Short mmCIF file of C-alpha atoms and ligand atoms in Angstrom, two decimals:
data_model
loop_
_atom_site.label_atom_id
_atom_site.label_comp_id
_atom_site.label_asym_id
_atom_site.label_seq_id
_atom_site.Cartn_x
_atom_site.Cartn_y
_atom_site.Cartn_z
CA UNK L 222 81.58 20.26 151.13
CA UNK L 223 80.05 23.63 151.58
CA UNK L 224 77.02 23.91 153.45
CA UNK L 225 73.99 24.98 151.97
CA UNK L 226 71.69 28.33 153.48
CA UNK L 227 69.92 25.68 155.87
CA UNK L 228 72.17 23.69 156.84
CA UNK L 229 74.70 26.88 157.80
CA UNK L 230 71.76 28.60 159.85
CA UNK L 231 71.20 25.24 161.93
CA UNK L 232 74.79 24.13 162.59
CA UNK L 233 75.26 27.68 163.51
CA UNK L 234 72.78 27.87 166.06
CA UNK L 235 73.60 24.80 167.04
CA UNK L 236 77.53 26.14 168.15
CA UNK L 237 76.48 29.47 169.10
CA UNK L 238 75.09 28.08 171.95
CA UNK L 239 77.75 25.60 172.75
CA UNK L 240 80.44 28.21 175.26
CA UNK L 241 83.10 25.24 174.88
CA UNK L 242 82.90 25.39 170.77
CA UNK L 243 83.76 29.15 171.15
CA UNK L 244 86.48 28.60 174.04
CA UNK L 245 88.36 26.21 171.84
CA UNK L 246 88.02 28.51 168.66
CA UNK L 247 89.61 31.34 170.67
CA UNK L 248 92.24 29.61 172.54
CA UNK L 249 93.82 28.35 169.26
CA UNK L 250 92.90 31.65 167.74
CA UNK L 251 95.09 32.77 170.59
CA UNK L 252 97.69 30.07 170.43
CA UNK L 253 98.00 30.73 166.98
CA UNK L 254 98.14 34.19 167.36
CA UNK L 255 101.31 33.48 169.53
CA UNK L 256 103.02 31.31 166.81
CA UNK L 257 102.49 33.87 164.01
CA UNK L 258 104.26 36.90 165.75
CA UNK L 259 107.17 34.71 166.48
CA UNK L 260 107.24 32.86 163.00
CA UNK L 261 106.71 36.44 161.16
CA UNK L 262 109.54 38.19 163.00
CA UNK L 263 112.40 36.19 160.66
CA UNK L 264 111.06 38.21 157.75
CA UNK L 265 113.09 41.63 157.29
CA UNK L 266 110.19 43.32 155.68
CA UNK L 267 106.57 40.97 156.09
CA UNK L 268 104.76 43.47 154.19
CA UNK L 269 107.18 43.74 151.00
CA UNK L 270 107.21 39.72 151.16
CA UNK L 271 103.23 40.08 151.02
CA UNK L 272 103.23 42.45 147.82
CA UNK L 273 105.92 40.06 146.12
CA UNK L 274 103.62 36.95 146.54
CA UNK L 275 100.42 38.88 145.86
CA UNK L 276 101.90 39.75 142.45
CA UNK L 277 103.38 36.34 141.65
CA UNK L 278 100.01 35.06 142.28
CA UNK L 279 98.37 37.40 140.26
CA UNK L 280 100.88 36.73 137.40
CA UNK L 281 100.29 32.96 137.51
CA UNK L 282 96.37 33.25 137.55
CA UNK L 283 96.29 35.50 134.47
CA UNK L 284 98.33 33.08 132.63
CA UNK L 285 96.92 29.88 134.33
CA UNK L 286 95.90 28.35 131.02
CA UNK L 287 99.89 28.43 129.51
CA UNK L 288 101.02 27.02 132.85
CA UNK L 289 98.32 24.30 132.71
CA UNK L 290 99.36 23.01 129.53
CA UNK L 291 103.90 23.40 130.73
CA UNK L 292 103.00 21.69 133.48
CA UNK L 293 101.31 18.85 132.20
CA UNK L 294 103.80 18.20 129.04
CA UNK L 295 106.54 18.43 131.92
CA UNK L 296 104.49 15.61 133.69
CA UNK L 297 104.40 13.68 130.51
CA UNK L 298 107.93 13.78 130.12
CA UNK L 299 109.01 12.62 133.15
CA UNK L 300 106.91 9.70 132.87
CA UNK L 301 103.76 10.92 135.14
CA UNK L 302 99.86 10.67 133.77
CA UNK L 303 97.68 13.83 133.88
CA UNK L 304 93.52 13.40 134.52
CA UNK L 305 91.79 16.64 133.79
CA UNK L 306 88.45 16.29 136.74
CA UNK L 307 85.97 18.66 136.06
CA UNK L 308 84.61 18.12 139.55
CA UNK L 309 84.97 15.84 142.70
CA UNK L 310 82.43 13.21 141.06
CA UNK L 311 84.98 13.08 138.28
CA UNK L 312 88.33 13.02 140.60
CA UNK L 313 86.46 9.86 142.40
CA UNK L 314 85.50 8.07 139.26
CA UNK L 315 89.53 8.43 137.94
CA UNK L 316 91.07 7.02 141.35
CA UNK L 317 88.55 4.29 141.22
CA UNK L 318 89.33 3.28 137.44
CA UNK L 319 92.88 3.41 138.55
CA UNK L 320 92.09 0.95 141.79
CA UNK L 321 90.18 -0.93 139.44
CA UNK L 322 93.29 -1.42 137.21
CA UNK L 323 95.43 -2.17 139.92
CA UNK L 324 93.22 -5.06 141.30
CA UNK L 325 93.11 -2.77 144.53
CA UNK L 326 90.27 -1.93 146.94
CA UNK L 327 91.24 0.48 149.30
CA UNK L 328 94.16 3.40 149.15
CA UNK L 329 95.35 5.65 152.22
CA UNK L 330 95.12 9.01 151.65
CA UNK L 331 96.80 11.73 153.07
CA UNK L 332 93.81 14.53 152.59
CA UNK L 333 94.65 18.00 152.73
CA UNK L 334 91.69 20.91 151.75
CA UNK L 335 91.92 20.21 148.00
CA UNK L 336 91.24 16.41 148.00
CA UNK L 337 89.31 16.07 151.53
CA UNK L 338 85.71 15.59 150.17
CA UNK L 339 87.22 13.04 147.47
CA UNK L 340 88.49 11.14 150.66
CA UNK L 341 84.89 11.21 152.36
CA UNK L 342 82.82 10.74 149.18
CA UNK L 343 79.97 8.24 150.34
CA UNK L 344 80.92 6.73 146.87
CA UNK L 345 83.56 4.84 148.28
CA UNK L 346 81.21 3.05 150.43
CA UNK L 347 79.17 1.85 147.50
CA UNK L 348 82.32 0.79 145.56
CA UNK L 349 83.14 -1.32 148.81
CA UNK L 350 86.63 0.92 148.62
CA UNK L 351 88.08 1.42 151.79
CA UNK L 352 89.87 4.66 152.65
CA UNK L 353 92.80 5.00 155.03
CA UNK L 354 93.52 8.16 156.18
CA UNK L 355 96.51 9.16 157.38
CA UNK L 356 96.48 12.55 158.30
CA UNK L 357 96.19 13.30 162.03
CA UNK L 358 93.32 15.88 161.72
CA UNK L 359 91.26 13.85 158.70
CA UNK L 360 91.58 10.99 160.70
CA UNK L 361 89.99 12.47 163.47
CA UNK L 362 87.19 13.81 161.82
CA UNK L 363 86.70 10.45 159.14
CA UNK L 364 86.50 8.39 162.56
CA UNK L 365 83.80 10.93 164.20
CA UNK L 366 82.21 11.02 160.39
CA UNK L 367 82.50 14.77 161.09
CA UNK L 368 83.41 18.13 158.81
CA UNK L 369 86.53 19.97 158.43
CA UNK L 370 86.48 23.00 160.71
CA UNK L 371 89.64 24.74 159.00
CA UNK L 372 91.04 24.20 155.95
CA UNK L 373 94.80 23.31 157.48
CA UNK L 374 93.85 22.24 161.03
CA UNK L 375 90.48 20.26 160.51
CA UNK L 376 90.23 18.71 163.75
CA UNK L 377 90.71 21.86 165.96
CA UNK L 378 87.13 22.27 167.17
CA UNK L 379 87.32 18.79 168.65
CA UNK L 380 87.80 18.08 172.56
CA UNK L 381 89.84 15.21 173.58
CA UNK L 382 86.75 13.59 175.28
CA UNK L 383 85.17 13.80 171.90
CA UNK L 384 87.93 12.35 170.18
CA UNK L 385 87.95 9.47 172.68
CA UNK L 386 84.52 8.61 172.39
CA UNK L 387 84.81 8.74 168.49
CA UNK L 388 87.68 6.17 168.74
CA UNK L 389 86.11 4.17 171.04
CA UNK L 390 83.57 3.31 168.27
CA UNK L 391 86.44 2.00 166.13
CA UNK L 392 89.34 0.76 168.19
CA UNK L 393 90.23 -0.77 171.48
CA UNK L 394 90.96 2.82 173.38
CA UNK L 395 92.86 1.99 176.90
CA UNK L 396 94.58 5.14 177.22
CA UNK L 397 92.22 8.34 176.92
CA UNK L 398 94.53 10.75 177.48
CA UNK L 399 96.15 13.27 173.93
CA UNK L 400 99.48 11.26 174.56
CA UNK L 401 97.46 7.87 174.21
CA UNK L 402 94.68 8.87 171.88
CA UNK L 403 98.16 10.12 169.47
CA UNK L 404 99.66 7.53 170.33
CA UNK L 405 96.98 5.62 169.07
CA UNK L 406 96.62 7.57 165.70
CA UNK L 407 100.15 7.15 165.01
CA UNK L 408 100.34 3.35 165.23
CA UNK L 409 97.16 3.13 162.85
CA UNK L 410 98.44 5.52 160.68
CA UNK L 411 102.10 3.53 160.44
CA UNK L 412 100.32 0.49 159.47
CA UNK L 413 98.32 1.70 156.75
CA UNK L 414 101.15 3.40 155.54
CA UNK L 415 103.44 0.46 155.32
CA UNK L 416 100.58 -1.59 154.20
CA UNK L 417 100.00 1.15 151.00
CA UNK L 418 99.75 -0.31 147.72
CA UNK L 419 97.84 3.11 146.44
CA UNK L 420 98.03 6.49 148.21
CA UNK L 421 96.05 9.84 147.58
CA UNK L 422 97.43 12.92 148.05
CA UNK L 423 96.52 16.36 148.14
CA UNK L 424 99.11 18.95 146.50
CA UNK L 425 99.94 22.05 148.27
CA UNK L 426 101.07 23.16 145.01
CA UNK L 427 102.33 22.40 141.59
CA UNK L 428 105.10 23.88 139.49
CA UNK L 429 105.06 24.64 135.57
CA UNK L 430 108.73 24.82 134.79
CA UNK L 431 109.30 21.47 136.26
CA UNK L 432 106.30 19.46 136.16
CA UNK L 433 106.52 19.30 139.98
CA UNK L 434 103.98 19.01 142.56
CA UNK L 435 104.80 20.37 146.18
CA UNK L 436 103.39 18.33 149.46
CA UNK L 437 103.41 19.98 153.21
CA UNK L 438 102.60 18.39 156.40
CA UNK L 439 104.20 18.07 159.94
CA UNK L 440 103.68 13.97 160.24
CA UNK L 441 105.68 13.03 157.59
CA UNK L 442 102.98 11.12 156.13
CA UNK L 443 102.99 13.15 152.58
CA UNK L 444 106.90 12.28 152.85
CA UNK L 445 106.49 8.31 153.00
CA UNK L 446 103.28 8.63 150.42
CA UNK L 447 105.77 9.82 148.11
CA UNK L 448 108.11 7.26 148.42
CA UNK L 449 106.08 4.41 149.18
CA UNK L 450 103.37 2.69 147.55
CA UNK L 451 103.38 1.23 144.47
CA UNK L 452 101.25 4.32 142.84
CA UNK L 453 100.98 7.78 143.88
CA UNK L 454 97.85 9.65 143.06
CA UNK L 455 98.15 13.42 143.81
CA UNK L 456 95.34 15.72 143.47
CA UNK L 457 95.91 19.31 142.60
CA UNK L 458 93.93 22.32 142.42
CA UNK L 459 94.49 23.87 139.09
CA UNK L 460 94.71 27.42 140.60
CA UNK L 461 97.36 25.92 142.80
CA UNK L 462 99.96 26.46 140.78
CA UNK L 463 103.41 28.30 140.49
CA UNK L 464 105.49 29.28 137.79
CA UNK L 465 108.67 28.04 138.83
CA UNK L 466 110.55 25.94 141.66
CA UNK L 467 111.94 28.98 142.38
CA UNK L 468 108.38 31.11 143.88
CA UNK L 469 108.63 28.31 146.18
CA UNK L 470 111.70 30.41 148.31
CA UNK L 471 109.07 32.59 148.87
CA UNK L 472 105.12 30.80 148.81
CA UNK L 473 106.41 27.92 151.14
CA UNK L 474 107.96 30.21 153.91
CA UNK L 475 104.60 32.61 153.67
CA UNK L 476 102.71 29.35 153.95
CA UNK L 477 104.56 28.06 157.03
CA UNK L 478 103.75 31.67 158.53
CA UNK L 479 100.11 31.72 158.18
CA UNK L 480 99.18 28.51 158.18
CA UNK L 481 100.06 26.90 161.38
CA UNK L 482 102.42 29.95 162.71
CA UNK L 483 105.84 28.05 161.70
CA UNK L 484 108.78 28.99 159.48
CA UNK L 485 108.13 26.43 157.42
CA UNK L 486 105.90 23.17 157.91
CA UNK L 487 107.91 20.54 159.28
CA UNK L 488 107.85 18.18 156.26
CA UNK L 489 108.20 19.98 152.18
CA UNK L 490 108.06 17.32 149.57
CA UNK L 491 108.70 17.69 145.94
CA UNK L 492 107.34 15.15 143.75
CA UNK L 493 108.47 14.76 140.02
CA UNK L 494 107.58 11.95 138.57
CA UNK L 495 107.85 8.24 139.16
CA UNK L 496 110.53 6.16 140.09
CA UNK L 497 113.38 6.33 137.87
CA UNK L 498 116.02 3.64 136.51
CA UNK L 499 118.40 3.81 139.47
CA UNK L 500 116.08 5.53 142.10
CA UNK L 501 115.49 3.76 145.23
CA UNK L 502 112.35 4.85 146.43
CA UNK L 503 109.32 6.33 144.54
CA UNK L 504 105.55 5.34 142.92
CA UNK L 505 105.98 2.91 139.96
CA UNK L 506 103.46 4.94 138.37
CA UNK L 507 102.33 8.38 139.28
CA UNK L 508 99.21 10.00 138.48
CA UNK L 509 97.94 13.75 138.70
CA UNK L 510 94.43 14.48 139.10
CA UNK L 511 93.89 18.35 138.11
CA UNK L 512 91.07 19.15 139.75
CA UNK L 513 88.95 22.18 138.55
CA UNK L 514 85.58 22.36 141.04
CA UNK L 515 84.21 25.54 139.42
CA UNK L 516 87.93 27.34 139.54
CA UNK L 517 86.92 28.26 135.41
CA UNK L 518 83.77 29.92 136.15
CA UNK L 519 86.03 32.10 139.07
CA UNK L 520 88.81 32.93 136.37
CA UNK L 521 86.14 33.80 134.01
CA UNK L 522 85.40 36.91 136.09
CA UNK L 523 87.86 39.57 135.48
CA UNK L 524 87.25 41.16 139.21
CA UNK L 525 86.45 37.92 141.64
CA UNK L 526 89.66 35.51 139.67
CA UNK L 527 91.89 37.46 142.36
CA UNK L 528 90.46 35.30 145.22
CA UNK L 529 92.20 32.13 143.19
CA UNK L 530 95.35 33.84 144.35
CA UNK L 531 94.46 31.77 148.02
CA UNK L 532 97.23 29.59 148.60
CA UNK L 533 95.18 27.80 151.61
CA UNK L 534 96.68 28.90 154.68
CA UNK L 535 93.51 29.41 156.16
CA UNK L 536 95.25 32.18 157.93
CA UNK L 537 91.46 34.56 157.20
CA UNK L 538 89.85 31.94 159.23
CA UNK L 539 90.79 33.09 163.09
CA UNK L 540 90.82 36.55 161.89
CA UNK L 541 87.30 36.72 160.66
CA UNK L 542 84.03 37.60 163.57
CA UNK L 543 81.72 34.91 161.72
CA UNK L 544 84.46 31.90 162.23
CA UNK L 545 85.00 33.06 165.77
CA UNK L 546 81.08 32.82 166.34
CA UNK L 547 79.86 30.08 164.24
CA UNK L 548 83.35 28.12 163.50
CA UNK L 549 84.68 26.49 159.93
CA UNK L 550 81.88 23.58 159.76
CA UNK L 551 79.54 25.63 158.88
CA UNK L 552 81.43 28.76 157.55
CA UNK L 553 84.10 27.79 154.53
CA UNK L 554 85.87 31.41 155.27
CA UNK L 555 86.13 34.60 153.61
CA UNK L 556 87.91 33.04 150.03
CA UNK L 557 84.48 30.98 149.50
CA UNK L 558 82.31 34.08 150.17
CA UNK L 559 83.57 34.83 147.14
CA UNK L 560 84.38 31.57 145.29
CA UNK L 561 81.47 29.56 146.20
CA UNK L 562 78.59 31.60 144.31
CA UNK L 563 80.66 31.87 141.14
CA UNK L 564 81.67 28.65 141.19
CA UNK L 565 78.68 26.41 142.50
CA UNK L 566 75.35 28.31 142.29
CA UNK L 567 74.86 31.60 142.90
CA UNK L 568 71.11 30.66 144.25
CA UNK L 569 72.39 28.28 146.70
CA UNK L 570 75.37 30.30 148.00
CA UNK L 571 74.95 33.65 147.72
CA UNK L 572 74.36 34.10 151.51
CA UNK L 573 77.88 33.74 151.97
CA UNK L 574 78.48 36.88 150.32
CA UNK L 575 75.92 38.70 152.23
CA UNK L 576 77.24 37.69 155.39
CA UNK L 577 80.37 38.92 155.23
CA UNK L 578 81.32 41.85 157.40
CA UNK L 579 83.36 43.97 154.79
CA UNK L 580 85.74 44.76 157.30
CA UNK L 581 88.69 43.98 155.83
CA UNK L 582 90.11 41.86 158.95
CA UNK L 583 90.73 38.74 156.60
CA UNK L 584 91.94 41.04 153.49
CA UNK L 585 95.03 42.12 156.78
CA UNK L 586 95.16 38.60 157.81
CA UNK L 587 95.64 37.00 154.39
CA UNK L 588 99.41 36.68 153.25
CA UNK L 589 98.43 37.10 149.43
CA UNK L 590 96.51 40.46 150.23
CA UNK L 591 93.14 39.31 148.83
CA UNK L 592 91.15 42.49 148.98
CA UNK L 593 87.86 40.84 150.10
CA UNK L 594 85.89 43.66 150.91
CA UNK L 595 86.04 45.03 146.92
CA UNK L 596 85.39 41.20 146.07
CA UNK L 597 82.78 40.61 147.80
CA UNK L 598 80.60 43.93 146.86
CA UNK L 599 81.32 42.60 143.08
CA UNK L 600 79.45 39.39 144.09
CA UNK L 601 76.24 40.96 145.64
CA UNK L 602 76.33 43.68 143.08
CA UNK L 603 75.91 40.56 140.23
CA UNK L 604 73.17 39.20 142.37
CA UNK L 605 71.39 42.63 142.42
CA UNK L 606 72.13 42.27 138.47
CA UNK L 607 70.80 38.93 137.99
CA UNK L 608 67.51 40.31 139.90
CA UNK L 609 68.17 37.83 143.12
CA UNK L 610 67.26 39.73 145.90
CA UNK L 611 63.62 39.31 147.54
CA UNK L 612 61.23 42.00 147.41
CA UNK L 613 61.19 42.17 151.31
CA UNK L 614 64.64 42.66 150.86
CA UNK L 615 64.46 45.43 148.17
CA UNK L 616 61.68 46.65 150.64
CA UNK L 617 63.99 46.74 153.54
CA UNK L 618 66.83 48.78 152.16
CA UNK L 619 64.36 51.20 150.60
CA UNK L 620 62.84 51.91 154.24
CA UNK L 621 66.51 51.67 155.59
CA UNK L 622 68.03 54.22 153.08
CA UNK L 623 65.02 56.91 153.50
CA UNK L 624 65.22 56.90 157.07
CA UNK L 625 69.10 56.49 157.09
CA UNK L 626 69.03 60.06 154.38
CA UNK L 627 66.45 61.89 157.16
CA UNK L 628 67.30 62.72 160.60
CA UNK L 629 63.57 63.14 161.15
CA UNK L 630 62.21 59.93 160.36
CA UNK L 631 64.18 57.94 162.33
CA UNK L 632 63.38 60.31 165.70
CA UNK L 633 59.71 60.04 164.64
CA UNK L 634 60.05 56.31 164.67
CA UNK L 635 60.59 56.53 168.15
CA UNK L 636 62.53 54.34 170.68
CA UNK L 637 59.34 51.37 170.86
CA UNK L 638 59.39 50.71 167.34
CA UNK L 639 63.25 50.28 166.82
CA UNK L 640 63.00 48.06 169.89
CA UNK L 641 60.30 46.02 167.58
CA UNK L 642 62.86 45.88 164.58
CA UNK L 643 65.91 44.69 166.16
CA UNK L 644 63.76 42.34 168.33
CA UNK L 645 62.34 40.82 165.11
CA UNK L 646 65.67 41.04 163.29
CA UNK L 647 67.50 39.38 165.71
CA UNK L 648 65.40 37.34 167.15
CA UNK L 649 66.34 35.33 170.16
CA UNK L 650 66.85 31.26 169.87
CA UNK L 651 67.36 29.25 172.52
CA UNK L 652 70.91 29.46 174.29
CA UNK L 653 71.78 32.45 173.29
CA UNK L 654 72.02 35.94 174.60
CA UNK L 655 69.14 38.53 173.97
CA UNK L 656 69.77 41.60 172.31
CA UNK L 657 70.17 44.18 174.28
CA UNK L 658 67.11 46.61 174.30
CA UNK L 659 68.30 50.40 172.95
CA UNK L 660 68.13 53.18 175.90
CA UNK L 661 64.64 55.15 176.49
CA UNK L 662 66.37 58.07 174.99
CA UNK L 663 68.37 57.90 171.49
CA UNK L 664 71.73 59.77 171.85
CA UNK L 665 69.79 62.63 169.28
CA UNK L 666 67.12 63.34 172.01
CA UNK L 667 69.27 63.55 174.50
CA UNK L 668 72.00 65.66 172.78
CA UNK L 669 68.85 67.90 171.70
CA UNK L 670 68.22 68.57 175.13
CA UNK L 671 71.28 68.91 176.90
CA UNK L 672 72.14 71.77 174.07
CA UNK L 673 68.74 72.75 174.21
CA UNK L 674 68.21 72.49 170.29
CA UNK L 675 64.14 72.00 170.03
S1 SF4 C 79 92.35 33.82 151.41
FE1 SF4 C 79 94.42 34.40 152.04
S2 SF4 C 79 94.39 34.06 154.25
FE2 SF4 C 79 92.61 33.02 153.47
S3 SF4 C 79 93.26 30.93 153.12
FE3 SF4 C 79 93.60 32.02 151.20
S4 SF4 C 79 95.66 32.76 151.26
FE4 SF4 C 79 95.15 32.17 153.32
#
């Protein structure tokens, strides 16, 4: 779920002024930063790996709606069901017909960043379902009834004394330390697991030519899911797809890389249908939720469609100055600064766009080479369009662009009144640091004299 203008600003402030948030952020940042270098170093040439998957990606979007329709006559054919879900609502309402066929109430699901909100909906609680999850960073956060704070490693902003205290709510915790507390996890996890009649799934990616869908984890959870219970539901992105098994040579090592600084994750599982006559393990019946969540309006737009290129590494994440401040809960990343106002409500979420720096750190970072900067100005020039800027706004960059056009205004402002701005802009809140008050002569005044210019 992406957070709304208020709730961003207050769960920002809120871990701004917490140091350890920001000393966890940066030692993975670090950590991760570590695994990368090592992991990149078995490519001959990273950069000409980069170009190849940014144009396979670009290929695939422009012709998403002919892969749509291979994939899901491939599906068909090898016995699997296809549910078109406009949004999550409709994703939730299609697993719970499905439980309701099944005589089931509860499923395990192995959430990834696709099919994580459909795993938390508060629906589930209404419909009595109970949800098992059974990936080690959803689990963390569904038993802290907490937020994603990356889209690969939810659970990373998490201390291990908050993780104990959120399992001591639920279980019998006599060993507090990360060996116990995953030792823990991994015993809860094994019995839902073997206990699975129905699992959820979230697809990495899916593949046209063969009517595949691709799972990645390092628990092995995705691995069992697939072989398992009795029916599989995966849920797929519909700009998560690939032409061919064979871009997956490519897409899987790149997503290894950048996601978690690996060669490859530790567990790749291709799913293609149910079980077959003769097949030992495998869902009796397999079901593919396509899952669109505003992914049309994006492709609608001839310059923002190349952010649905994102193959969810999250790799942008550590590399961008707002996640290292704020963190993920409140900041989705650089892909939804442009995603999230086409595809949910410009009104609601066009502050993402407008914060974003423009300096290109997660266009570097990214392994599809999204060019966010050019993305982003499309967005906030649509909103100037559309006539959705304030007039104190309008009002600001008009003062801002006369005084940034003459030298003279800005020296007749004088040092006491910029102090006023930036002191009003950036006002101080609690626990954090004050701005730093500009020095009683501006760099022109004092250059002036020292050349003795009048
Ligand atoms: S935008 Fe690029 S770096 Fe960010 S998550 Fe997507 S693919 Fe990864």
């Amino acid at each position: 779920m992406i957070a709304t203008y208020a709730d961003f600003t207050k769960e920002s402030q809120k871990v701004m002024a917490d140091p350890g948030h920001r000393a966890r952020i940066n030692a993975y940042t670090e950590e991760y930063q570590q695994s990368f270098d090592k992991a990149s170093s078995h490519f001959s040439n990273l950069e000409l790996a980069r170009r190849r998957a940014a144009h396979l990606r670009w290929k695939t979007i422009n012709h998403l709606d002919k892969y749509l329709i291979e994939f899901e006559s491939k599906v068909i054919r090898s016995g699997g069901k296809v549910i078109w879900a406009q949004d999550n609502a409709e994703a939730v309402e299609a697993i719970n017909a499905i439980l309701k066929k099944q005589g089931q109430s509860k499923f395990v699901s192995k959430s990834n960043s696709v099919s994580r909100d459909l795993a938390n909906s508060a629906q589930w609680q209404k419909e009595q379902v109970e949800v098992m999850e059974v990936d080690y960073g959803n689990f963390i956060l569904h038993a802290d009834n907490d937020q994603a704070s990356h889209s690969v490693l939810p659970a990373l902003h998490k201390s291990k004394e908050e993780i104990a205290t959120a399992f001591s709510r639920h279980f019998d915790v006599k060993d507090k330390t990360p060996e116990g507390l995953a030792k823990l996890i991994n015993s809860e996890m094994r019995h839902s697991l073997l206990n699975a009649q129905v699992a959820v799934t979230g697809a990495q990616f899916i593949v046209a030519d063969e009517g595949a869908s691709v799972l990645c984890d390092d628990e092995g959870a995705s691995l069992f899911i697939a072989a398992q219970p009795r029916t599989g539901i995966i849920i797929a992105g519909i700009d998560s797809m690939l032409t061919s098994l064979h871009d997956l040579d490519l897409l899987l090592t790149l997503y290894g890389t950048y996601s978690t600084g690996q060669t490859l994750r530790t567990y790749n599982t291709i799913v293609k249908g149910p079980k077959q006559p003769g097949e030992l393990s495998g869902p009796e019946e397999l079901y593919i939720i396509l899952l669109d969540n505003g992914k049309t309006e994006v492709l609608a737009q001839e310059e923002q469609r190349q952010v649905l290129s994102c193959i969810n590494c999250g790799a942008c994440l550590p590399a961008s100055s707002i996640y290292k401040t704020v963190g993920g809960k409140a900041y989705p990343g650089p892909a939804q600064s442009v995603a999230a106002p086409v595809s949910f409500g410009t009104s609601e979420y066009k502050y993402l766009a407008e914060l974003a720096t423009l300096d290109g750190s997660g266009s570097e970072a990214c392994p599809v080479k999204i060019n966010f900067p050019k993305l982003v100005l499309h967005n906030r020039k649509q909103f100037v369009q559309e006539g959705l800027n304030s007039n104190n706004e309008k009002l600001f960059y008009y003062a801002w662009k006369k005084s940034m056009l003459k030298r003279d205004i800005i020296s007749w402002t004088g040092i006491n009144a910029r102090n006023k701005v930036i002191d009003a802009y950036y006002k101080s809140k609690e626990g954090l640091r004050q701005m730093p008050s500009a020095a009683p002569k501006s760099f022109n005044q004092q250059w002036r004299e020292k050349m003795g210019y009048r």
